[in-house]
CSV table of C-alpha atoms in Angstrom, one decimal:
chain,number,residue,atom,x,y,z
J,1,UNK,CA,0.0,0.0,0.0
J,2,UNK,CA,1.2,3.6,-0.3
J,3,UNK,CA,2.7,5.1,2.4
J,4,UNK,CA,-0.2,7.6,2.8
J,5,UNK,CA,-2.0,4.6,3.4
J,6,UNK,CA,0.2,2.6,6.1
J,7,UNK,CA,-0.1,6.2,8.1
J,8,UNK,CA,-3.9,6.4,7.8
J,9,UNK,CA,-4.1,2.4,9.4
J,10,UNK,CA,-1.5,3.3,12.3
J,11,UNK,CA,-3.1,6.4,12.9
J,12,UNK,CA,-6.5,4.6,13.3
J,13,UNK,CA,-5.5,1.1,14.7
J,14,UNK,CA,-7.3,2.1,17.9
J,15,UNK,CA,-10.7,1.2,15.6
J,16,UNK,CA,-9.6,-2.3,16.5
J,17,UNK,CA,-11.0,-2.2,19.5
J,18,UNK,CA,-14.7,-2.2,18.6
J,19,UNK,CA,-13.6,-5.2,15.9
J,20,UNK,CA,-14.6,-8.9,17.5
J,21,UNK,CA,-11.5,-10.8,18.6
J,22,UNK,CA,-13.2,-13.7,16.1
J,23,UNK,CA,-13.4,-11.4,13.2
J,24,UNK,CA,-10.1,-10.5,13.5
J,25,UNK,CA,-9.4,-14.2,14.0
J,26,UNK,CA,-10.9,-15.0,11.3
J,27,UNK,CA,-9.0,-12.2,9.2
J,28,UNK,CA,-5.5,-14.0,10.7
J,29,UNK,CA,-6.4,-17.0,9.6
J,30,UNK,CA,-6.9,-15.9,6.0
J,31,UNK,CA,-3.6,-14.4,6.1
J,32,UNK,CA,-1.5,-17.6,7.5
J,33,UNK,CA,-3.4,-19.5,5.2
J,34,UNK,CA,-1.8,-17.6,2.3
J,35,UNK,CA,0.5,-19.1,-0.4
J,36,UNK,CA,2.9,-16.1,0.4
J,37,UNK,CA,1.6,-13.9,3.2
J,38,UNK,CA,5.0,-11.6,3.6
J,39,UNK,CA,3.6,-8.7,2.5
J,40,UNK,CA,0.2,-9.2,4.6
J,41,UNK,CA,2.7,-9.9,7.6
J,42,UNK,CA,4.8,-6.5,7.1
J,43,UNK,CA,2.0,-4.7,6.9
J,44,UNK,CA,0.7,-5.1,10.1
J,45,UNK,CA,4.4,-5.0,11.6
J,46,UNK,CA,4.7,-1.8,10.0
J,47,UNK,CA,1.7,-0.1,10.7
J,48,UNK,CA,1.5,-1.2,14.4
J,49,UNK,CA,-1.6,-3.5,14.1
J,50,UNK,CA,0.6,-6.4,14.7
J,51,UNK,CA,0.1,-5.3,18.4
J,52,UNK,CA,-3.3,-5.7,18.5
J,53,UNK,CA,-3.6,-8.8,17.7
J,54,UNK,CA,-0.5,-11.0,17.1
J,55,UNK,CA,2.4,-9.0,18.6
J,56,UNK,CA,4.9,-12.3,18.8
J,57,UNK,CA,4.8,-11.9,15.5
J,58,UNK,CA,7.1,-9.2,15.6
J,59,UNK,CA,10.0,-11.5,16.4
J,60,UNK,CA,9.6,-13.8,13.4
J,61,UNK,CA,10.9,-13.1,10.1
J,62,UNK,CA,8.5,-13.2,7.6
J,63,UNK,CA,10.2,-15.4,5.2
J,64,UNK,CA,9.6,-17.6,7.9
J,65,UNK,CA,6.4,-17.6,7.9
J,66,UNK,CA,6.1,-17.8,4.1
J,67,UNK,CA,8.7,-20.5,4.1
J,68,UNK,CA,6.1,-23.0,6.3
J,69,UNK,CA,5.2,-25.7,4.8
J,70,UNK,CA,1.7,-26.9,4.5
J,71,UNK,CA,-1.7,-26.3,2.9
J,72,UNK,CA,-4.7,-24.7,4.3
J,73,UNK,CA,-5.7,-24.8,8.3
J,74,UNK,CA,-2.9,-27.0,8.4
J,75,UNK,CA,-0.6,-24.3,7.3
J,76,UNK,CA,-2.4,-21.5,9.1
J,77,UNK,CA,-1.8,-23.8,12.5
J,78,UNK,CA,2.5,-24.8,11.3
J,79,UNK,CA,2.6,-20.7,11.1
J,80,UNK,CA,1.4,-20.3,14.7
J,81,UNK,CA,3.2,-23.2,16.1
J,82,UNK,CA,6.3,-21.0,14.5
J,83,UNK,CA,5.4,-17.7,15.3
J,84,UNK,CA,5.0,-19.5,19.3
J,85,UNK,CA,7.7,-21.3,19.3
J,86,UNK,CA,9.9,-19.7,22.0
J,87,UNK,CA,6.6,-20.1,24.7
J,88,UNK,CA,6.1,-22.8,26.7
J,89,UNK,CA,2.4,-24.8,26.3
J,90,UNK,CA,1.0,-22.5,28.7
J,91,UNK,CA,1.7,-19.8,27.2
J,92,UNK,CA,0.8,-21.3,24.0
J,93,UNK,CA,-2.6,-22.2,25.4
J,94,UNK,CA,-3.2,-18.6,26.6
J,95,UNK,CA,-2.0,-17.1,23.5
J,96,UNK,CA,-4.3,-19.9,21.2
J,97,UNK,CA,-7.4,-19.1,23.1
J,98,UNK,CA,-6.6,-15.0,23.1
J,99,UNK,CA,-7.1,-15.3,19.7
J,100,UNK,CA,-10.1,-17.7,19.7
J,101,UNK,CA,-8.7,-20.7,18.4
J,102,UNK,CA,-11.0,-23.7,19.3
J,103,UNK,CA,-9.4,-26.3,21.5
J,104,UNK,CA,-8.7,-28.6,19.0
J,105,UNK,CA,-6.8,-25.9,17.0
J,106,UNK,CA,-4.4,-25.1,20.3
J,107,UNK,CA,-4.3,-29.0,21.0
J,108,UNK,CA,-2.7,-28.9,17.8
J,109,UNK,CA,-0.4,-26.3,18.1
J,110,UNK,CA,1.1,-26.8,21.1
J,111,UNK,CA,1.5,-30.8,20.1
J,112,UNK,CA,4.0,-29.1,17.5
J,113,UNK,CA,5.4,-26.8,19.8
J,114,UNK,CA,6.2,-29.5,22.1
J,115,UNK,CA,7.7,-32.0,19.8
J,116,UNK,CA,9.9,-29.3,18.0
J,117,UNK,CA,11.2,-28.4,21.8
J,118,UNK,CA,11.9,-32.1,21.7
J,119,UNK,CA,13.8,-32.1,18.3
J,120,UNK,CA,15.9,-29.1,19.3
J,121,UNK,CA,16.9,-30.2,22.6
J,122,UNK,CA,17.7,-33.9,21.5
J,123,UNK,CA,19.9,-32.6,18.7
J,124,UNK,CA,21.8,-30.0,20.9
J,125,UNK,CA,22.0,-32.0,24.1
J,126,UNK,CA,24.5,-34.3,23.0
J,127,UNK,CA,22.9,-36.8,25.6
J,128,UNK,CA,22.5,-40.5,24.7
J,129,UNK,CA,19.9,-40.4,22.5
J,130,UNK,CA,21.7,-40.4,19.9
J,131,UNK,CA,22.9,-44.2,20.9
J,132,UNK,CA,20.9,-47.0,18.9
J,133,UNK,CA,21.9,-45.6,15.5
J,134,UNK,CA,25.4,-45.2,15.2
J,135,UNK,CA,25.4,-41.6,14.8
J,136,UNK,CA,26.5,-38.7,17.1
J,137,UNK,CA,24.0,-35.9,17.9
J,138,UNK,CA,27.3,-34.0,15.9
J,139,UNK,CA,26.1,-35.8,12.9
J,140,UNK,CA,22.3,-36.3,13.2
J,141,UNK,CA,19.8,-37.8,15.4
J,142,UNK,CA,19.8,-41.5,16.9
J,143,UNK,CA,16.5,-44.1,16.8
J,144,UNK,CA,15.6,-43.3,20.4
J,145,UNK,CA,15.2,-39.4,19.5
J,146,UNK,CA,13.1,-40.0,16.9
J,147,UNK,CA,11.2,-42.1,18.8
J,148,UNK,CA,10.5,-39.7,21.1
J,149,UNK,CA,9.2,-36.9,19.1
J,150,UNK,CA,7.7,-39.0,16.8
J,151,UNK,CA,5.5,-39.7,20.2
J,152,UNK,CA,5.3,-36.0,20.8
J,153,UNK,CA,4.0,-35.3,17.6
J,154,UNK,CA,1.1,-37.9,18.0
J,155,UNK,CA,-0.4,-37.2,14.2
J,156,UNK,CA,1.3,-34.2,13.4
J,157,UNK,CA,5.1,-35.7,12.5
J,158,UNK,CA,4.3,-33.8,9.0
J,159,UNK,CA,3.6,-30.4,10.8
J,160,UNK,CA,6.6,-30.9,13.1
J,161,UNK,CA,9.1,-31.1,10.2
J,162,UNK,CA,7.2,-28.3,8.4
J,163,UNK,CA,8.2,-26.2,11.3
J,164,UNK,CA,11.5,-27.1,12.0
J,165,UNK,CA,12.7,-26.9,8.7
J,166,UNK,CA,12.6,-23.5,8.8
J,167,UNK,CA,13.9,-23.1,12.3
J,168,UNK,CA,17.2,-25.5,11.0
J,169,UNK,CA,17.1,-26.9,7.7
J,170,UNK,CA,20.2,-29.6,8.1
J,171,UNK,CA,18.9,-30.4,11.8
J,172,UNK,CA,15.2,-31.4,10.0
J,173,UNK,CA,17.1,-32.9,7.3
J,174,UNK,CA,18.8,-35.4,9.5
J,175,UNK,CA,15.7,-36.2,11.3
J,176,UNK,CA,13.6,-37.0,8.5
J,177,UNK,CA,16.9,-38.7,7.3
J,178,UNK,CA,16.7,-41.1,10.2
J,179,UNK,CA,13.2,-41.0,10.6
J,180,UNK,CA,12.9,-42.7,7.0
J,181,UNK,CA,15.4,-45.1,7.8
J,182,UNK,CA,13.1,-46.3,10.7
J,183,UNK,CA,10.2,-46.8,7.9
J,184,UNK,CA,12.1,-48.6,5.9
J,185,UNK,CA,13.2,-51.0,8.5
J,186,UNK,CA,9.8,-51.5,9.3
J,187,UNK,CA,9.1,-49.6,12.3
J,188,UNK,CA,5.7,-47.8,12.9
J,189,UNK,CA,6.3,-44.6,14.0
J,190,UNK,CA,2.4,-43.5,15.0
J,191,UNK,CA,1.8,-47.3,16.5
J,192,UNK,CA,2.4,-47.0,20.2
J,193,UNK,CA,0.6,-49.6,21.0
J,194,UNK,CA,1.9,-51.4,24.0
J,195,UNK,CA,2.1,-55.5,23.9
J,196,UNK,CA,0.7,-55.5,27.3
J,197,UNK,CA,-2.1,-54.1,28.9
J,198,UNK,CA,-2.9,-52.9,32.8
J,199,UNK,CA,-4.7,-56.3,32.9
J,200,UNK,CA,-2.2,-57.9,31.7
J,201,UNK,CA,0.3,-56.1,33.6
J,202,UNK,CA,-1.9,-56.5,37.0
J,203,UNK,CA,-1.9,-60.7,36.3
J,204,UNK,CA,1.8,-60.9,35.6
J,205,UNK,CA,3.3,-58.6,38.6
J,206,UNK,CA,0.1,-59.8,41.0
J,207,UNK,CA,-0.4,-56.1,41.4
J,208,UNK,CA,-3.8,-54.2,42.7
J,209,UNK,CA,-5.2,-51.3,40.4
J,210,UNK,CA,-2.7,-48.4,41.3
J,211,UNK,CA,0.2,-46.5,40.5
J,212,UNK,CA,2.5,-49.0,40.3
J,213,UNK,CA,0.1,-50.6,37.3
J,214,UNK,CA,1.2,-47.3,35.2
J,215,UNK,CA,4.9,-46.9,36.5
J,216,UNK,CA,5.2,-50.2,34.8
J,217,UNK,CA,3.5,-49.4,31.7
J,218,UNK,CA,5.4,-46.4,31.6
J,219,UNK,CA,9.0,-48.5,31.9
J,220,UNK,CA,7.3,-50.4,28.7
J,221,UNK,CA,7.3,-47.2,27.4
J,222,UNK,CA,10.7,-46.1,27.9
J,223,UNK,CA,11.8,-49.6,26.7
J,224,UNK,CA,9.8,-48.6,23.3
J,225,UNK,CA,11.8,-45.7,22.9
J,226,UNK,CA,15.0,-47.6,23.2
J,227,UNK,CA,14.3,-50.6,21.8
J,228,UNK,CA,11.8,-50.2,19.1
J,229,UNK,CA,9.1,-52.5,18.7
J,230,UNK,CA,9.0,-55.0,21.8
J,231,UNK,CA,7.3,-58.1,21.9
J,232,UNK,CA,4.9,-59.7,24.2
J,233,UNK,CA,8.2,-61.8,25.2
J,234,UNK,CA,10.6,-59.1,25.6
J,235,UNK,CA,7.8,-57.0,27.6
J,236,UNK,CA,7.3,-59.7,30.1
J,237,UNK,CA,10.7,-60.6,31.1
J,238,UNK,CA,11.6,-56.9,31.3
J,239,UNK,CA,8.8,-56.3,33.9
J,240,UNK,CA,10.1,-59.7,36.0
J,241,UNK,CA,13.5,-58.7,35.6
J,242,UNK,CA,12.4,-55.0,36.8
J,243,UNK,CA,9.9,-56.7,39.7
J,244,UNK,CA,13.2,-58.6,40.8
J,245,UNK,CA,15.1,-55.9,41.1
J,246,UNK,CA,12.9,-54.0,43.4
C-alpha cells in the first residue's frame, strides 16, 4: 500500500478495539493460510496493528512464515506453532485461546510446539539419544530421538518437520533422514501400542489397580523408545527382571 495509506491504518488502529476478537481471527487466519503472506505480515508490523492482535509476530521473520510448509488450516496452525515457538504450552494455550482458536486448533499447536522443543533439545544436548543408531548428535539424530518426538508429535510428524525446517534446515534434514530409515526398516512410527495391557500387567506382577500398574507401563514405554518395537516376550521378562530388582 502507499505510504499515505500505512499512516492512515496506524493512525486509526485504535478502531480495532470495537472489531470482534473472532473477526479478526478469522482475518488471521486468511492471512497464514496464504501461499505467500509476507507482504500481509509486514504490513501489520509496520503499521503497528501487529500489536493488536499478534504481537509475537514481531519477532519472526516473515520469510519464515512464508517459508512453512503446509496447505490450508494445516498451514495457518504450522505458522502459529512457529510464530510461538519460543513459549512454553501454557503460554501457548493462553495465547491460542486470546485469539479464539477452538481447542482442537491449540491441541494442535502446542502438540507441535512441544515436539519441536523435543527435536531441538535432543539434537543440541549431545545426551545418549543419539545411541541405537550409530550416529553422534554432531552428525544427526539416533533411533531413540526420533522415537521420542515421533511420540510428541502424535499425528502431526508432518507439521513438526514443516516447522523445523525452517527453524534448521540440516537439523530437520537429518531427522527426516533417520526418521525414514526407521520406515524402511519396518518400524511404525504413530503405532504406540503397547504388547501388554494394565490387565495384563496386573496378572503378571500380581499387582492391585494403582500407580504402580502405570509406572510399569510407563518403563514399557521407555523400553519402546530404546528398543523399538518389543514383543509380548521381551515385555514380560523386562517387567520380571524390573519386579526382581525392586
Amino acid at each position: 500500500p502507499a505510504a499515505a495509506m500505512a499512516v492512515a491504518i496506524s493512525a486509526m488502529d485504535d478502531r480495532l478495539d470495537i472489531v470482534s476478537v473472532e473477526r479478526i481471527r478469522d482475518e488471521l487466519e486468511k492471512l497464514l493460510r496464504a501461499d505467500d503472506p509476507t507482504a500481509g505480515v509486514e504490513l501489520l508490523v509496520r503499521t503497528g496493528l501487529v500489536d493488536h492482535c499478534l504481537p509475537d509476530l514481531r519477532v519472526v521473520s516473515p520469510t519464515a512464515v512464508r517459508d512453512v510448509a503446509g496447505h490450508g488450516d494445516e498451514r495457518a496452525l504450522n505458522r502459529l506453532a512457529l510464530i510461538w515457538l519460543g513459549k512454553t504450552p501454557e503460554e501457548v494455550s493462553a495465547a491460542g485461546h486470546a485469539v479464539r482458536l477452538s481447542n482442537e486448533q491449540v491441541a494442535t499447536v502446542r502438540t507441535v510446539v512441544d515436539a519441536v522443543h523435543r527435536a531441538q533439545d535432543a539434537y543440541g544436548s549431545g545426551s545418549s539419544l543419539a545411541e541405537g543408531s550409530g550416529s553422534s548428535l554432531a552428525e544427526g539424530f539416533g533411533a531413540e530421538a526420533v522415537r521420542r518426538i515421533a511420540y510428541r508429535a502424535k499425528d502431526h510428524l508432518a507439521d513438526v518437520h514443516a516447522v523445523y525446517r525452517v527453524v534448521d534446515h540440516d537439523a530437520a534434514a537429518r531427522l527426516q533422514e533417520e526418521q525414514r530409515r526407521l520406515e524402511v526398516e519396518g518400524e511404525d512410527l504413530s503405532d504406540w501400542s503397547l504388547p501388554l495391557g494394565g490387565e495384563e500387567i496386573m496378572a503378571l506382577l500380581d499387582l492391585h489397580p494403582g500407580p504402580a500398574v502405570g509406572e510399569a507401563a510407563a518403563s514399557l514405554r521407555e523400553l519402546r523408545f530404546r528398543e523399538g518395537p518389543i514383543s509380548v516376550a521381551r515385555a514380560r521378562q523386562h517387567l520380571l527382571a524390573a519386579a526382581t530388582e525392586t
